[in-house]
mmCIF file of C-alpha atoms and ligand atoms in Angstrom:
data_model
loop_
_atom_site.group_PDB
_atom_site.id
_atom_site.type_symbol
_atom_site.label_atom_id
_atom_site.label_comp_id
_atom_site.label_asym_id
_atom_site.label_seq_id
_atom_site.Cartn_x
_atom_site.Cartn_y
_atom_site.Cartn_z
ATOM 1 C CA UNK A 168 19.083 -35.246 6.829
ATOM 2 C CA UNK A 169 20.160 -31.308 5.575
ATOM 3 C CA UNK A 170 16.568 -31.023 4.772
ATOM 4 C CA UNK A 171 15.359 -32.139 8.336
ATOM 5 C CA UNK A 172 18.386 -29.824 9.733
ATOM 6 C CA UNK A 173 16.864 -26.459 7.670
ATOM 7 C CA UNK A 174 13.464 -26.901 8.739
ATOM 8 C CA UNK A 175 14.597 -27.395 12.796
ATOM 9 C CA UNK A 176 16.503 -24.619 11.816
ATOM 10 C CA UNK A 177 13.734 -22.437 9.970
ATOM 11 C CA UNK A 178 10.995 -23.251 12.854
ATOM 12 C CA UNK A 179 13.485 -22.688 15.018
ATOM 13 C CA UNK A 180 13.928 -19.076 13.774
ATOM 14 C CA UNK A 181 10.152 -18.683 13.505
ATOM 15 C CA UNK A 182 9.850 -18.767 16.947
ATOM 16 C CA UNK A 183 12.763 -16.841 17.737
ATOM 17 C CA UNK A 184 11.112 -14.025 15.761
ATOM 18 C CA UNK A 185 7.833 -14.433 17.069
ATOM 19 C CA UNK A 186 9.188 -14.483 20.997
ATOM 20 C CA UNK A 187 11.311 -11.127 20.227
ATOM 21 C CA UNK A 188 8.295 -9.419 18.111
ATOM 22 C CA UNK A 189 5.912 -10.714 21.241
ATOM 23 C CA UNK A 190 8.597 -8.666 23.827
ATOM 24 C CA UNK A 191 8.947 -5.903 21.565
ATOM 25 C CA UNK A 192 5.493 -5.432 21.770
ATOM 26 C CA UNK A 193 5.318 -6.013 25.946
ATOM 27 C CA UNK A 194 8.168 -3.426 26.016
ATOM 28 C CA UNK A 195 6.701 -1.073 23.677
ATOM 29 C CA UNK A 196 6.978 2.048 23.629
ATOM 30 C CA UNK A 197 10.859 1.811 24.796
ATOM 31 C CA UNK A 198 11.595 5.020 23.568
ATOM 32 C CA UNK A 199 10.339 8.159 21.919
ATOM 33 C CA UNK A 200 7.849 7.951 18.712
ATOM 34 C CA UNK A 201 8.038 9.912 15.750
ATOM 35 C CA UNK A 202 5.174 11.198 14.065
ATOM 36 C CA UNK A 203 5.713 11.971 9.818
ATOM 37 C CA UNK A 204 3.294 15.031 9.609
ATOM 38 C CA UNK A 205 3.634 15.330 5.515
ATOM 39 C CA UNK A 206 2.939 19.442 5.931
ATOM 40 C CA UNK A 207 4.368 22.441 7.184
ATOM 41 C CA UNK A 208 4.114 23.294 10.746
ATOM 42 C CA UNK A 209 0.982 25.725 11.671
ATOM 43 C CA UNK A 210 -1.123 24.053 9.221
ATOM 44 C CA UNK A 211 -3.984 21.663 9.692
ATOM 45 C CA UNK A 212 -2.400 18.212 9.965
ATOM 46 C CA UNK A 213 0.599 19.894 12.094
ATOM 47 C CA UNK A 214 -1.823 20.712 14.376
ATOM 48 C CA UNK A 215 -3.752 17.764 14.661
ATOM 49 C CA UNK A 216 -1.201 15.600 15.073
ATOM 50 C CA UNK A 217 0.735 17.981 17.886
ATOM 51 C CA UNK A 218 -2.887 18.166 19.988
ATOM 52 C CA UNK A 219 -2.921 13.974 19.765
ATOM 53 C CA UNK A 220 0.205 13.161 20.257
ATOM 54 C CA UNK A 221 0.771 15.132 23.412
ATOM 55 C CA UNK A 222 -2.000 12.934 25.217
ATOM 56 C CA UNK A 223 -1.079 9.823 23.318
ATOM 57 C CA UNK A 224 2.457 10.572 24.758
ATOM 58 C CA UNK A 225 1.029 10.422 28.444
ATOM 59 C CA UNK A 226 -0.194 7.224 28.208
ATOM 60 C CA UNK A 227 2.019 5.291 26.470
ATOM 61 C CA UNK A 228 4.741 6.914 28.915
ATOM 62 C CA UNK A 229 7.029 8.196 25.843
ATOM 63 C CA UNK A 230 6.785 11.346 23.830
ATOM 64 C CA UNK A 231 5.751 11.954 20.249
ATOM 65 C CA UNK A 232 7.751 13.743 18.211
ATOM 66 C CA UNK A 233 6.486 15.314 15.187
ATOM 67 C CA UNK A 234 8.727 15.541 12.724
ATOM 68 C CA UNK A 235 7.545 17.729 9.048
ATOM 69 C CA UNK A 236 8.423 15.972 6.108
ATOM 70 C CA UNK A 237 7.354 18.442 3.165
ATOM 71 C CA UNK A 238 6.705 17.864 -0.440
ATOM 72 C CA UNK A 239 4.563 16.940 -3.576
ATOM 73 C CA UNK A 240 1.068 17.409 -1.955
ATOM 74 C CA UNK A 241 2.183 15.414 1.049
ATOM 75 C CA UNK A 242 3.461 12.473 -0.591
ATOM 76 C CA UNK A 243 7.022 12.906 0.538
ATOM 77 C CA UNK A 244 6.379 12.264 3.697
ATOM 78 C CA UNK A 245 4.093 10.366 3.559
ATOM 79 C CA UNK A 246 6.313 7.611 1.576
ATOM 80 C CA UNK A 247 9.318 8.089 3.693
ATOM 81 C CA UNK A 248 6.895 6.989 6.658
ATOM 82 C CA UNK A 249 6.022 4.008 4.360
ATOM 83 C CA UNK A 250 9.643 3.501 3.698
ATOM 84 C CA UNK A 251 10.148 3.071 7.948
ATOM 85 C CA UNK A 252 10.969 0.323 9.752
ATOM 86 C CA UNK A 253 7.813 -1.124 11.020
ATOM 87 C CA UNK A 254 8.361 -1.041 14.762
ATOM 88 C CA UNK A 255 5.585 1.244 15.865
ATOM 89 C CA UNK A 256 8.880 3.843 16.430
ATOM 90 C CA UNK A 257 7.427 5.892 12.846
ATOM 91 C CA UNK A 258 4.208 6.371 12.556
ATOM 92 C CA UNK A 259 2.220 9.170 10.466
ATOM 93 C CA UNK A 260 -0.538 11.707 10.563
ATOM 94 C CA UNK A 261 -2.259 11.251 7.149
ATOM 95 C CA UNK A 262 -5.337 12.256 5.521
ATOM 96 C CA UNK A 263 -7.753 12.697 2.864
ATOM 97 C CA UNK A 264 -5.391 13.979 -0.001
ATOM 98 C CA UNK A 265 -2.276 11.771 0.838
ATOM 99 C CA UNK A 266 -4.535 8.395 1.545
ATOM 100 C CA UNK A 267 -7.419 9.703 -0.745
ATOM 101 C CA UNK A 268 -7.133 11.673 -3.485
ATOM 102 C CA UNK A 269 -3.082 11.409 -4.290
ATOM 103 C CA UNK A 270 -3.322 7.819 -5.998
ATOM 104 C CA UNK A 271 -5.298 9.593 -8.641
ATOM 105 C CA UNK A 272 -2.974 12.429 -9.095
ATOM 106 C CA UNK A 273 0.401 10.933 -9.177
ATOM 107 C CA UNK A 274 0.819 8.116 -11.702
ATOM 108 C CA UNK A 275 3.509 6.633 -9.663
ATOM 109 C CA UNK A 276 2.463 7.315 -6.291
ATOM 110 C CA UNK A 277 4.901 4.885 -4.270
ATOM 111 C CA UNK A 278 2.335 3.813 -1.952
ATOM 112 C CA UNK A 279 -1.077 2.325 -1.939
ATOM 113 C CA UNK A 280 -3.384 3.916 0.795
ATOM 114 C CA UNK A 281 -5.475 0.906 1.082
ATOM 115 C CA UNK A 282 -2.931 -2.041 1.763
ATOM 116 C CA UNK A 283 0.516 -0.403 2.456
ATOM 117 C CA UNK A 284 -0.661 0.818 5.612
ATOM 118 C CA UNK A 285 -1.502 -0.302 9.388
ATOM 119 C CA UNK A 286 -4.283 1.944 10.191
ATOM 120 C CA UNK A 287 -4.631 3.246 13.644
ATOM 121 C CA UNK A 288 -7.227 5.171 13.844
ATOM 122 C CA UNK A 289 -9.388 8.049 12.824
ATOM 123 C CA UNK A 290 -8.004 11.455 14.724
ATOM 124 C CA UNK A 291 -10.801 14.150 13.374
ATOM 125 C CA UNK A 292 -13.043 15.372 10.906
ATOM 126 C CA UNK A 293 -11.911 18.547 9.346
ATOM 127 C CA UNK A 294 -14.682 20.688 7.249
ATOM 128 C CA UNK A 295 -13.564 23.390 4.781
ATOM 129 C CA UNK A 296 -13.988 26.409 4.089
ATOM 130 C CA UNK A 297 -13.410 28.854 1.728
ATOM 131 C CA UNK A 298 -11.331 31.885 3.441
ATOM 132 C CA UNK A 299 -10.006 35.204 2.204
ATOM 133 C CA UNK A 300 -8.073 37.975 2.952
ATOM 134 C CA UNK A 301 -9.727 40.457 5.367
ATOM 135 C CA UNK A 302 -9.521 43.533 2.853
ATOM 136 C CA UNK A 303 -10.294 41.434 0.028
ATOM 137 C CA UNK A 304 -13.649 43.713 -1.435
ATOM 138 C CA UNK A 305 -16.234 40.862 -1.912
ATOM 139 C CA UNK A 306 -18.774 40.969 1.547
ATOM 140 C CA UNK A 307 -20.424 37.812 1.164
ATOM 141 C CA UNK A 308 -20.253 34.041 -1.159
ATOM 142 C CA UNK A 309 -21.775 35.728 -3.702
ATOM 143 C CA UNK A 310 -20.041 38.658 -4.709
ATOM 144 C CA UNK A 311 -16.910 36.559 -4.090
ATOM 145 C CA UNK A 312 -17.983 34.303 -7.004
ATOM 146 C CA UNK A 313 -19.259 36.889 -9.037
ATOM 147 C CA UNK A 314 -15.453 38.465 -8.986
ATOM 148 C CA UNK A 315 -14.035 35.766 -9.306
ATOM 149 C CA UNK A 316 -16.160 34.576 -12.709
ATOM 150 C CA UNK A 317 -15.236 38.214 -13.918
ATOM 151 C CA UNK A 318 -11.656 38.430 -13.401
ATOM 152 C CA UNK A 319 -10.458 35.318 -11.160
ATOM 153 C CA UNK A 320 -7.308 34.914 -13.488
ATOM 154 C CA UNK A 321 -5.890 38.058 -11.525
ATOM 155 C CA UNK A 322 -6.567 36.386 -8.217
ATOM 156 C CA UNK A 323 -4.060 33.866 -6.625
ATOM 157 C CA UNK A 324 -5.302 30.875 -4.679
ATOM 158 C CA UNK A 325 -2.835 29.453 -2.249
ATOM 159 C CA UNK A 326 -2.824 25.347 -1.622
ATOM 160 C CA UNK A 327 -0.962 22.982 -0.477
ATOM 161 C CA UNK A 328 0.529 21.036 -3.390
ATOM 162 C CA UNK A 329 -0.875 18.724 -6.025
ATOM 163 C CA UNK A 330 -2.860 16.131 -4.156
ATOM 164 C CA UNK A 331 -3.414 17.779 -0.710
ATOM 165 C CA UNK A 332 -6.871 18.530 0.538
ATOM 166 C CA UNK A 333 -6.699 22.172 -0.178
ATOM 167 C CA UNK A 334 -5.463 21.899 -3.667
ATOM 168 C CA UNK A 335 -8.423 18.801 -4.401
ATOM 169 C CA UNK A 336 -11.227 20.612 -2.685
ATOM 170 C CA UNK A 337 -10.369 24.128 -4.350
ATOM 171 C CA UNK A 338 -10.428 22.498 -7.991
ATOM 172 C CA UNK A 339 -13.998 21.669 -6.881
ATOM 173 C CA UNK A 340 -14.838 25.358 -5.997
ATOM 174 C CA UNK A 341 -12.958 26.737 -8.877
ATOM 175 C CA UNK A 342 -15.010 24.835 -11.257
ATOM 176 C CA UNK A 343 -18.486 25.362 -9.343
ATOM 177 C CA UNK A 344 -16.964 29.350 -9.024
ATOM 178 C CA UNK A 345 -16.085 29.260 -13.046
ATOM 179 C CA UNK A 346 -12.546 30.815 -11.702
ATOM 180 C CA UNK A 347 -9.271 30.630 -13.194
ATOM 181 C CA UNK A 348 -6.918 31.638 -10.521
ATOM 182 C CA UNK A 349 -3.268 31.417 -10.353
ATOM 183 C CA UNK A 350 -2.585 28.427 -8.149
ATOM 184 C CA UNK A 351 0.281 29.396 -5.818
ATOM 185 C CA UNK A 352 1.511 25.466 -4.741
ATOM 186 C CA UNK A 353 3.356 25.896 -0.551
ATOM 187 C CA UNK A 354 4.544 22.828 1.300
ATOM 188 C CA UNK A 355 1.013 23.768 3.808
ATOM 189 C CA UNK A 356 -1.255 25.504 4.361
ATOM 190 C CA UNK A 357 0.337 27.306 7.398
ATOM 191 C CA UNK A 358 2.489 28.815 4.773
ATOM 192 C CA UNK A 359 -0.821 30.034 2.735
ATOM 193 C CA UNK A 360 -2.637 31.659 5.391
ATOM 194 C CA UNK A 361 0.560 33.533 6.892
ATOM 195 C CA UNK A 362 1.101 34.806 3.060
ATOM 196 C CA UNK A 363 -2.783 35.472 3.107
ATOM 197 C CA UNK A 364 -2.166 37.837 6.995
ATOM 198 C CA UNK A 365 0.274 39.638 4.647
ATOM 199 C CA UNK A 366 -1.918 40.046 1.755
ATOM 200 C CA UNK A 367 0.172 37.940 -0.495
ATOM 201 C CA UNK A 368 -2.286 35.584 -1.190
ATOM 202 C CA UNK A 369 -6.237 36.795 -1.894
ATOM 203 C CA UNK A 370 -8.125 33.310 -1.401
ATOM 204 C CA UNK A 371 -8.024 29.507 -0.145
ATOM 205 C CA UNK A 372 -9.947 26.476 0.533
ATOM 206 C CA UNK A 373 -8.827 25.094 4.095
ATOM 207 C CA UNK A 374 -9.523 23.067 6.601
ATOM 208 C CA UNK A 375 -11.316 24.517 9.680
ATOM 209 C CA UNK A 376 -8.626 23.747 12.661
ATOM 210 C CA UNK A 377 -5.580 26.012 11.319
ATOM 211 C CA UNK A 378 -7.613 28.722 10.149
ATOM 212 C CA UNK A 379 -10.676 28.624 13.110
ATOM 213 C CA UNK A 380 -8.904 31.326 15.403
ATOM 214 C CA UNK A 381 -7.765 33.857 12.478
ATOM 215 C CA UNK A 382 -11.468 33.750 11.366
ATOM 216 C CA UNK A 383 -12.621 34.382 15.390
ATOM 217 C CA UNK A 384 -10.291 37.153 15.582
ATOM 218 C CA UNK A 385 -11.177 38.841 11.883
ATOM 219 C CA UNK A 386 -7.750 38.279 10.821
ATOM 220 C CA UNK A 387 -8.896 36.800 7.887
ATOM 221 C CA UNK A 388 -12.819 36.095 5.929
ATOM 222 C CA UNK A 389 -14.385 33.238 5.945
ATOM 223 C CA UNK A 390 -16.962 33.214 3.084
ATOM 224 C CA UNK A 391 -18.636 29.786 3.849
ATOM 225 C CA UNK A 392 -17.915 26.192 5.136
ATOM 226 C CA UNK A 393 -18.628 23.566 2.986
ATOM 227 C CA UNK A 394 -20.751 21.273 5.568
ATOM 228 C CA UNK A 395 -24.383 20.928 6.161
ATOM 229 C CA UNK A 396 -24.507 22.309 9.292
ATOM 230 C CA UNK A 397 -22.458 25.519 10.304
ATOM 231 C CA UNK A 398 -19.513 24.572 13.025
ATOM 232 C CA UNK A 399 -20.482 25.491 16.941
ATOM 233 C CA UNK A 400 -16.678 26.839 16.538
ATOM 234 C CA UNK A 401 -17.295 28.871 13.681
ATOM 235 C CA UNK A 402 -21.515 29.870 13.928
ATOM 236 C CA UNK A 403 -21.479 32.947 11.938
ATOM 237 C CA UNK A 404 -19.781 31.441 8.848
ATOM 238 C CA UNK A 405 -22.750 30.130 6.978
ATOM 239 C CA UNK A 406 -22.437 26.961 4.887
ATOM 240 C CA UNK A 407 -22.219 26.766 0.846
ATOM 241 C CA UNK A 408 -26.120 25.942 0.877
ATOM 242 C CA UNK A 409 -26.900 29.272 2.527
ATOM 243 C CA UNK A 410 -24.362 31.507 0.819
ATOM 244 C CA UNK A 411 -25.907 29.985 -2.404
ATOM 245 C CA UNK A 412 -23.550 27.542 -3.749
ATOM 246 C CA UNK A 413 -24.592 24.191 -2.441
ATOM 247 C CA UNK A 414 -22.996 21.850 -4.733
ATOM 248 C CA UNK A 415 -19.583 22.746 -2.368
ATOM 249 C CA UNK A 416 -19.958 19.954 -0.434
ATOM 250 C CA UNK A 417 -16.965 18.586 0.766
ATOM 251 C CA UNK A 418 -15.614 17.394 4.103
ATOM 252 C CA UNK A 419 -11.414 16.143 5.012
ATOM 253 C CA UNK A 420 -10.390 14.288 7.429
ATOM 254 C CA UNK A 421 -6.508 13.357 9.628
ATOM 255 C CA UNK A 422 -5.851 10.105 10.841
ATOM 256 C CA UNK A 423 -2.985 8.000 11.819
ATOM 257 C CA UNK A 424 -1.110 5.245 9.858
ATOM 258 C CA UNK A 425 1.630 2.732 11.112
ATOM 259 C CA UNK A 426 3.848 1.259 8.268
ATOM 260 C CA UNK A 427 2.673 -1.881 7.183
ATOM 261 C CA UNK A 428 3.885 -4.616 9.096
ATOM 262 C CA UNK A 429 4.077 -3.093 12.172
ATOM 263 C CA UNK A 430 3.273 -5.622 15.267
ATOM 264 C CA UNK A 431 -1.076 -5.727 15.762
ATOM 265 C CA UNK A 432 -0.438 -5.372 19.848
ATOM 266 C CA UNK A 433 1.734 -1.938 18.906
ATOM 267 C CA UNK A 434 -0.856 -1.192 16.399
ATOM 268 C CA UNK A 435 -3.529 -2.111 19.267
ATOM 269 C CA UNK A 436 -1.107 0.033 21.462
ATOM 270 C CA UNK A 437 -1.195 3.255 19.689
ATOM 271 C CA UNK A 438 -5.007 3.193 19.004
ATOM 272 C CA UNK A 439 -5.637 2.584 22.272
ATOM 273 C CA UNK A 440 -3.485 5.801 23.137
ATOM 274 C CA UNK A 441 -5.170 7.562 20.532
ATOM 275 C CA UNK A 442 -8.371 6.680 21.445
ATOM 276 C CA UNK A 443 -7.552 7.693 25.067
ATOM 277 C CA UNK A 444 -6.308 11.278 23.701
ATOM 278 C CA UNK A 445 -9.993 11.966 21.621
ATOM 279 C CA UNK A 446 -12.243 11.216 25.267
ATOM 280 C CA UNK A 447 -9.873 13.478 27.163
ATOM 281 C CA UNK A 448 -11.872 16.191 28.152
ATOM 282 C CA UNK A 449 -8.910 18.795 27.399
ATOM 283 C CA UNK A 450 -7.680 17.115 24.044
ATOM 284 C CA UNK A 451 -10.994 17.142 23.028
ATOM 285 C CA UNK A 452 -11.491 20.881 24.334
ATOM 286 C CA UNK A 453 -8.427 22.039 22.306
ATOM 287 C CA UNK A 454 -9.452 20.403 18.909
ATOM 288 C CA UNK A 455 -13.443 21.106 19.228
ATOM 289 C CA UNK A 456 -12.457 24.721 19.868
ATOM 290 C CA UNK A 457 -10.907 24.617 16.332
ATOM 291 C CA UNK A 458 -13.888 23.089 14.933
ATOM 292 C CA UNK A 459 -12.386 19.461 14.519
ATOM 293 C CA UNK A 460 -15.034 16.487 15.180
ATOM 294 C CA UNK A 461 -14.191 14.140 16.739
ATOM 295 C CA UNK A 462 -15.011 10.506 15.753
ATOM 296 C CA UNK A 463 -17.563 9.272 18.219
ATOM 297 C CA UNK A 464 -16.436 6.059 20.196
ATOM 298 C CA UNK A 465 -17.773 2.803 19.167
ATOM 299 C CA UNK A 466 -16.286 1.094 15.620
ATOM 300 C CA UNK A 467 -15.583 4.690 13.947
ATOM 301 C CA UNK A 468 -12.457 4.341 16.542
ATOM 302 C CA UNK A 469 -11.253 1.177 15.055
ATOM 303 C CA UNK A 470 -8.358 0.664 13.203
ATOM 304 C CA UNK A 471 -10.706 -1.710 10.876
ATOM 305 C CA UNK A 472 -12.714 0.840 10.087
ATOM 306 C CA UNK A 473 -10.472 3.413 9.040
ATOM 307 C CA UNK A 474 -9.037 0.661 6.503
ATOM 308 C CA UNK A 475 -12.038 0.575 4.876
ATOM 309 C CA UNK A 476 -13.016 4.369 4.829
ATOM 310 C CA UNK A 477 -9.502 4.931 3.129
ATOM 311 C CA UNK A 478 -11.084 2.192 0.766
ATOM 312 C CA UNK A 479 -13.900 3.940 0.120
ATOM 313 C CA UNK A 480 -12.336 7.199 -0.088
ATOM 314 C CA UNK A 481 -9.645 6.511 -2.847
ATOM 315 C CA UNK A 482 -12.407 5.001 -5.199
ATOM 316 C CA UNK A 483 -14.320 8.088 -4.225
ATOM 317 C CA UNK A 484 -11.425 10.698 -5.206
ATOM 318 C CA UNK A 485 -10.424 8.574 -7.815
ATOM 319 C CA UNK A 486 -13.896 9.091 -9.684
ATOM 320 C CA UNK A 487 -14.275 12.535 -8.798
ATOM 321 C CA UNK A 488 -10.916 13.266 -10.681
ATOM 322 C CA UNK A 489 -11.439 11.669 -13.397
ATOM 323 C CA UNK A 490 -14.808 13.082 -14.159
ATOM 324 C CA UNK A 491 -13.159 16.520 -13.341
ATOM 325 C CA UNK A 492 -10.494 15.378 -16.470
ATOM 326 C CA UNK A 493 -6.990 16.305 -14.322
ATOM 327 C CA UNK A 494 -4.535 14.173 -15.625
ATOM 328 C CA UNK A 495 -1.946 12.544 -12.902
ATOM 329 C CA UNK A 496 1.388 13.614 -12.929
ATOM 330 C CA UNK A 497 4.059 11.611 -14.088
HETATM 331 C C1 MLT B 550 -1.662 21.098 5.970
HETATM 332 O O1 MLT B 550 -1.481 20.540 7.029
HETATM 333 O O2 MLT B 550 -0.941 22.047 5.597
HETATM 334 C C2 MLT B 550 -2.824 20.713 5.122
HETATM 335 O O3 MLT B 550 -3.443 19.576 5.587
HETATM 336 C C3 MLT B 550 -2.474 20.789 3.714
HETATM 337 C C4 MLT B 550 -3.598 20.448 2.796
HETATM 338 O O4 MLT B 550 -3.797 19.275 2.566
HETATM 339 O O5 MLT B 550 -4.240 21.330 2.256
#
C-alpha cells in the first residue's frame, strides 16, 4: 500500500516537473541572460560574445549581459558557468583553450568539455596571428625569428593564462621560432595588446578580431596569420607559409555553451537566436570586418555538431601537448 502511495506520488512529481520545465521553456526568456565571457573585456572572446549577444538579445526579446569572469587561462569562468543553475538564465562564450586545450593543462580541470556542457552553437572562427609592437626592429617573419633565436630570452610574450588560446598557440611558435621568451600570463588578451600600445609588451600570438583594427590602423605589426589563406580583413598580413614558417598552422575558435542540463527547447531557443545573429547582415558586417568567419549555415550551426568538434578538439590538444612534453598543472 506505502509502496503503491510513493510511486503515485513519484509519477506524480514527474509530471509536475516535466509540466513546469515544459512552461519554463514556453516562457523563456522571462528575464535578462547572462553571458560568462572567461576573459577580460576588449579581448577576443569579449568581443565576440558582445557582437552576438546584442542580436541574440533582439530576438529572444531580453538582453544579454556579459558578465567577465577572469582567471587560470579561462577556467574560472568557465567552471562557475558550469557550476550555474541550468535554466538557460547562464550561459557562456567558450572556446578552443577552455573546451580544448585546458583538460590537458590542468590536472584537475573541474569540468569536462565534452559531456558537462549543452552546446549551442558555433559563434566564429578566429585565425591567429603573430603581432608585435609597432617599433619593435624586426620588418618582416623572418628577421622576427631570427631575433628571437638570438636573444628571445630578453623579449616578453604576453598571453592569456595557462590554457587559453594565446598561451597554447604561442608555445607552438616559440618552439617552431626556437625562442625562450619571458611569458607575461594577463587575465586577456585585451590586457596584452593595451600593454603592447604602451610598449610594455614586445610580442603575442592572438586571435584576429581584438587585434584586426590596431593592425589596420599601424598601431601595432602583424608579422603573419597562421591560416592558409590571408584574411579579406587583414590582406596585407601574409600567412606563416609565405613569411616562411609554414608549420604555424593553427586556427581558434568561440562558441557558446549552456550548463548541462539545461531544457533542449531553451537550448533550441538560444541557437536559434544565435543562429539568427550570424545571417544578420550587420552582425555579420561587424564580426567579418574583424576577420571572424562565420560558420556557414547548414549542420556547422548545430548544437550537435559543435559537441562533437569539442570532441575532436580536446583529443586533438590533448596529443599536441603531450608530444610538446608540458606537464598539467596541479
Ligand atoms: C581573450 O578573450 O582574451 C582571449 O580569447 C584569450 C586567449 O585565449 O588568448
Amino acid at each position: 500500500m506505502f509502496a503503491k502511495f510513493l510511486k503515485t506520488f513519484a509519477l506524480m512529481g514527474a509530471a509536475v516537473a516535466l509540466t513546469s520545465g515544459l512552461a519554463q521553456a514556453q516562457n523563456y526568456p522571462a528575464r535578462p541572460i547572462t553571458v560568462i565571457v572567461p576573459f577580460a573585456a576588449g579581448g577576443p572572446t569579449d568581443v565576440i560574445a558582445r557582437i552576438v549577444s546584442e542580436h541574440m538579445g533582439k530576438v529572444l526579446g531580453q538582453q544579454l549581459i556579459v558578465e567577465n569572469v577572469v582567471g587560470a587561462g579561462g577556467t574560472t569562468g568557465i567552471t562557475k558557468a558550469f557550476q550555474a543553475s541550468p535554466d538557460g538564465y547562464t550561459i557562456m562564450m567558450g572556446h578552443m583553450g577552455t573546451h580544448g586545450a585546458a583538460p590537458a593543462l590542468y590536472a584537475n580541470l573541474k569540468y569536462k568539455p565534452a559531456s558537462d556542457f549543452e552546446p549551442i552553437g558555433m559563434a566564429a572562427g578566429t585565425p591567429i596571428l603573430v603581432v608585435a609592437r609597432k617599433d619593435y626592429p624586426a620588418k618582416d617573419l623572418k628577421e622576427f625569428v631570427a631575433k628571437l633565436k638570438a636573444d628571445g630570452d630578453k623579449l616578453n610574450e604576453g598571453q592569456a593564462g595557462v590554457g587559453s588560446v594565446s598561451f597554447t598557440t604561442c608555445v607552438m611558435f616559440n618552439v617552431l621560432a626556437g625562442a625562450k621568451p619571458t611569458r607575461v600570463p594577463y587575465s586577456g588578451t585585451g590586457p596584452v595588446i593595451n600593454d603592447m600600445l604602451a610598449g610594455k609588451i614586445d610580442y603575442a600570438c592572438d586571435q584576429i578580431v581584438s587585434v584586426a583594427s590596431q593592425i589596420q590602423g599601424g598601431a601595432i605589426k602583424a608579422y603573419a596569420i597562421a591560416t592558409d589563406k590571408r584574411s579579406p580583413a587583414l590582406p596585407d598580413v601574409p600567412t606563416s607559409a609565405e613569411a616562411g614558417l609554414p608549420e604555424f598552422k593553427v586556427s581558434a575558435w568561440n562558441a557558446m555553451f549552456a550548463p548541462k542540463g539545461t531544457p533542449k527547447d531553451v537550448v533550441a531557443k538560444l541557437n536559434d537566436a544565435l543562429n539568427k545573429a550570424l545571417s544578420d547582415a550587420a552582425t555579420r558586417k561587424r564580426l567579418e570586418d574583424l576577420g571572424g568567419v562565420i560558420p556557414p549555415e547548414g549542420a556547422e550551426r548545430t548544437g550537435a555538431w559543435l559537441g562533437d568538434f569539442v570532441t575532436a578538439e580536446v583529443k586533438k590538444w590533448g596529443e599536441i601537448i603531450k608530444a610538446g612534453g608540458v606537464v598539467p598543472q596541479q
